[in-house]
mmCIF file of C-alpha atoms in Angstrom:
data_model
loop_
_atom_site.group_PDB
_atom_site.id
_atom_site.type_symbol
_atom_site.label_atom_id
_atom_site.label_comp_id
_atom_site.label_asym_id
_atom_site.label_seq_id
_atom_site.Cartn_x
_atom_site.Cartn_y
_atom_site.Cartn_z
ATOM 1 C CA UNK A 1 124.406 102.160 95.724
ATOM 2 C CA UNK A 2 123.932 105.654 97.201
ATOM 3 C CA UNK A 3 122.427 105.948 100.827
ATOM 4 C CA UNK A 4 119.000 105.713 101.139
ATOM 5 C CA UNK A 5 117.093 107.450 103.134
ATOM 6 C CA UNK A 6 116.296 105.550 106.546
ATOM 7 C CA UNK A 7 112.973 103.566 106.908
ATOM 8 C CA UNK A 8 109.961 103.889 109.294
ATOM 9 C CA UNK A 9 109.522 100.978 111.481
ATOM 10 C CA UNK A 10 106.087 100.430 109.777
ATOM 11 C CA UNK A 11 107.530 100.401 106.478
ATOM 12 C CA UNK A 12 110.180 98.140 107.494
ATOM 13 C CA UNK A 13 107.603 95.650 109.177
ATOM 14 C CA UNK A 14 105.381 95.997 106.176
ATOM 15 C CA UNK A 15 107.969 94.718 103.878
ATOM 16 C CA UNK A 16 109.145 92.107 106.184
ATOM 17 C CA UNK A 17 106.106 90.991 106.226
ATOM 18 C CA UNK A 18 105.532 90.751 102.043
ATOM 19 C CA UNK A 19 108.622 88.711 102.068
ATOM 20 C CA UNK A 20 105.386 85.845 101.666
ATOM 21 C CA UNK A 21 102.743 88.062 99.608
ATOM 22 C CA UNK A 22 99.821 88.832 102.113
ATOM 23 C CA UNK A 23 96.701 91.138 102.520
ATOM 24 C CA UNK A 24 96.022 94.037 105.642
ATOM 25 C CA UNK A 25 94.322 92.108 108.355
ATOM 26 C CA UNK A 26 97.095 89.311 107.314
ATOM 27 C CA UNK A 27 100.122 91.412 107.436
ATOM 28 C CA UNK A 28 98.760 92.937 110.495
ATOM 29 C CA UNK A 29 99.518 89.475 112.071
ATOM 30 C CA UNK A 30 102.240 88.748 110.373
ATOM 31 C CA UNK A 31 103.924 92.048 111.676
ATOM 32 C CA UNK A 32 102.573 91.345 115.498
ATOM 33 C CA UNK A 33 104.408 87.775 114.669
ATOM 34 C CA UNK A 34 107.433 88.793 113.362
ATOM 35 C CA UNK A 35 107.991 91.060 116.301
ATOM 36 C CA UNK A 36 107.231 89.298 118.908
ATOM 37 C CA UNK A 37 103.891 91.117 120.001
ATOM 38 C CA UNK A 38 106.013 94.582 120.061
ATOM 39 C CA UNK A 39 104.779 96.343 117.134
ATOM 40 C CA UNK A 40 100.630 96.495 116.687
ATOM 41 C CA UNK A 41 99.876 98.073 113.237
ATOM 42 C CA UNK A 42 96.605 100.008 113.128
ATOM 43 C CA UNK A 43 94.492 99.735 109.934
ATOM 44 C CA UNK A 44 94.892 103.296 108.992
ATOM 45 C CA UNK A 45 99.244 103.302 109.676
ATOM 46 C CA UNK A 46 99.066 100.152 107.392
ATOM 47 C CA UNK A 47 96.847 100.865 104.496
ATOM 48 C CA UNK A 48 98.522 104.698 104.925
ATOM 49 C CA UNK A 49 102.184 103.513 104.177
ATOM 50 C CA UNK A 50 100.817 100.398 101.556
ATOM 51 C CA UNK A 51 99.390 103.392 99.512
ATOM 52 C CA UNK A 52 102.813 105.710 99.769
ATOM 53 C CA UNK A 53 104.725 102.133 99.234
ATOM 54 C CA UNK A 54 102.792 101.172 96.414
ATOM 55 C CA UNK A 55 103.296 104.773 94.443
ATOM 56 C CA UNK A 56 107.500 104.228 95.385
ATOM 57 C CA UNK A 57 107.591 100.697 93.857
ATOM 58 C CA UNK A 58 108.779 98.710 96.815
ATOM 59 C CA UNK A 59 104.980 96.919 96.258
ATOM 60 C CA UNK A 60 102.767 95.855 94.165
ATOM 61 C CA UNK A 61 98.871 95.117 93.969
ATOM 62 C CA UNK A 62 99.296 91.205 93.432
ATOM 63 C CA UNK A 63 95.621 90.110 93.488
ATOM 64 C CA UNK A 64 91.999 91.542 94.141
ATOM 65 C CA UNK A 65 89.126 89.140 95.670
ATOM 66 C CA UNK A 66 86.356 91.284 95.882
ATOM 67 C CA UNK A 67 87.565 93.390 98.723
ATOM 68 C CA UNK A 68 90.486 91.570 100.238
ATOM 69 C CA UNK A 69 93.781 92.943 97.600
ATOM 70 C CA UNK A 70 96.905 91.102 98.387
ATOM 71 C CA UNK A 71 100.365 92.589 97.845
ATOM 72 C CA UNK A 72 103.485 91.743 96.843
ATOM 73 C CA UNK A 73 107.076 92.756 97.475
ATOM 74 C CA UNK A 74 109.039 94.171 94.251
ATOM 75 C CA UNK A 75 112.825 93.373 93.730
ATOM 76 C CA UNK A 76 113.083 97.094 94.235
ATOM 77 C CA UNK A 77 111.697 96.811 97.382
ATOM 78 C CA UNK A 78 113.914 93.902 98.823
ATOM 79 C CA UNK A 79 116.888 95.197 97.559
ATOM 80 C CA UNK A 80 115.554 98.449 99.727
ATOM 81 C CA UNK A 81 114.601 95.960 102.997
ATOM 82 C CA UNK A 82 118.128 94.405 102.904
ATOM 83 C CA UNK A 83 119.776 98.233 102.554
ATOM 84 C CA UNK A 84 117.979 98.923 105.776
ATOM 85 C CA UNK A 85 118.874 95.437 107.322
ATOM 86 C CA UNK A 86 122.146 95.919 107.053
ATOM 87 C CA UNK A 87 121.664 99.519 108.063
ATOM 88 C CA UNK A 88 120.371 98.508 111.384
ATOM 89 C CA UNK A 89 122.513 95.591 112.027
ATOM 90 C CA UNK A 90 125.449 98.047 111.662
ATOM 91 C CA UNK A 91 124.052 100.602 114.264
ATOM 92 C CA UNK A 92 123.554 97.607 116.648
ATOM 93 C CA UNK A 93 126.794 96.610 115.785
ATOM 94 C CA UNK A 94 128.159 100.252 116.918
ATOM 95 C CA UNK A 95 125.772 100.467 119.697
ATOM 96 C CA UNK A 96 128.159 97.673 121.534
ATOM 97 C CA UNK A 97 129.850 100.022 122.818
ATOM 98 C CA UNK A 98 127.195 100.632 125.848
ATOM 99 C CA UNK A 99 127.613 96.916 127.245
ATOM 100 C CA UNK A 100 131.174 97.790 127.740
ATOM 101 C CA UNK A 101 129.922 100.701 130.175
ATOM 102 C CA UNK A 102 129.216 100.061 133.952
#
């Protein structure tokens, strides 16, 4: 697989989040949840990187209630979160080295 291009935090987040298919004021939550209370998505970052998301193929538009459109994750898009996973497990992985320092 060649090496793709590293993620944004909110993008990485964002499709954390649509592991379980969810809609913005949802994933907003679910994204404050998953990390803890360390990362607080504004409307506009979210619905900004949905739209850019969407148009890559890492989402899709799953449903539309009136106003409230949930989204989905695409295979494309996991196979991209779990490229990133590992990405960052690997530099954490490397970044041992400081704990050795005194």
């Amino acid at each position: 697989m060649p090496q793709a291009q590293p993620m944004t935090e909110a993008m990485y987040y964002i499709l954390l989040s649509l592991l379980q298919p969810g809609h913005g004021y949802g994933m907003i939550a679910r994204i404050r949840e998953l990390s803890g209370g360390r990362v607080e998505m504004g409307p506009g970052t979210l619905y900004g990187v949905l739209t850019r998301m969407k148009e890559e193929g890492l989402i899709v538009l799953a449903s539309e209630q009136e106003r409230r459109k949930t989204y989905a994750i695409t295979q494309k898009g996991l196979d991209a979160l779990r490229v990133e996973y590992r990405r960052l497990k690997h530099m954490v992985l490397d970044g041992a080295a400081l704990e050795e320092q005194t």
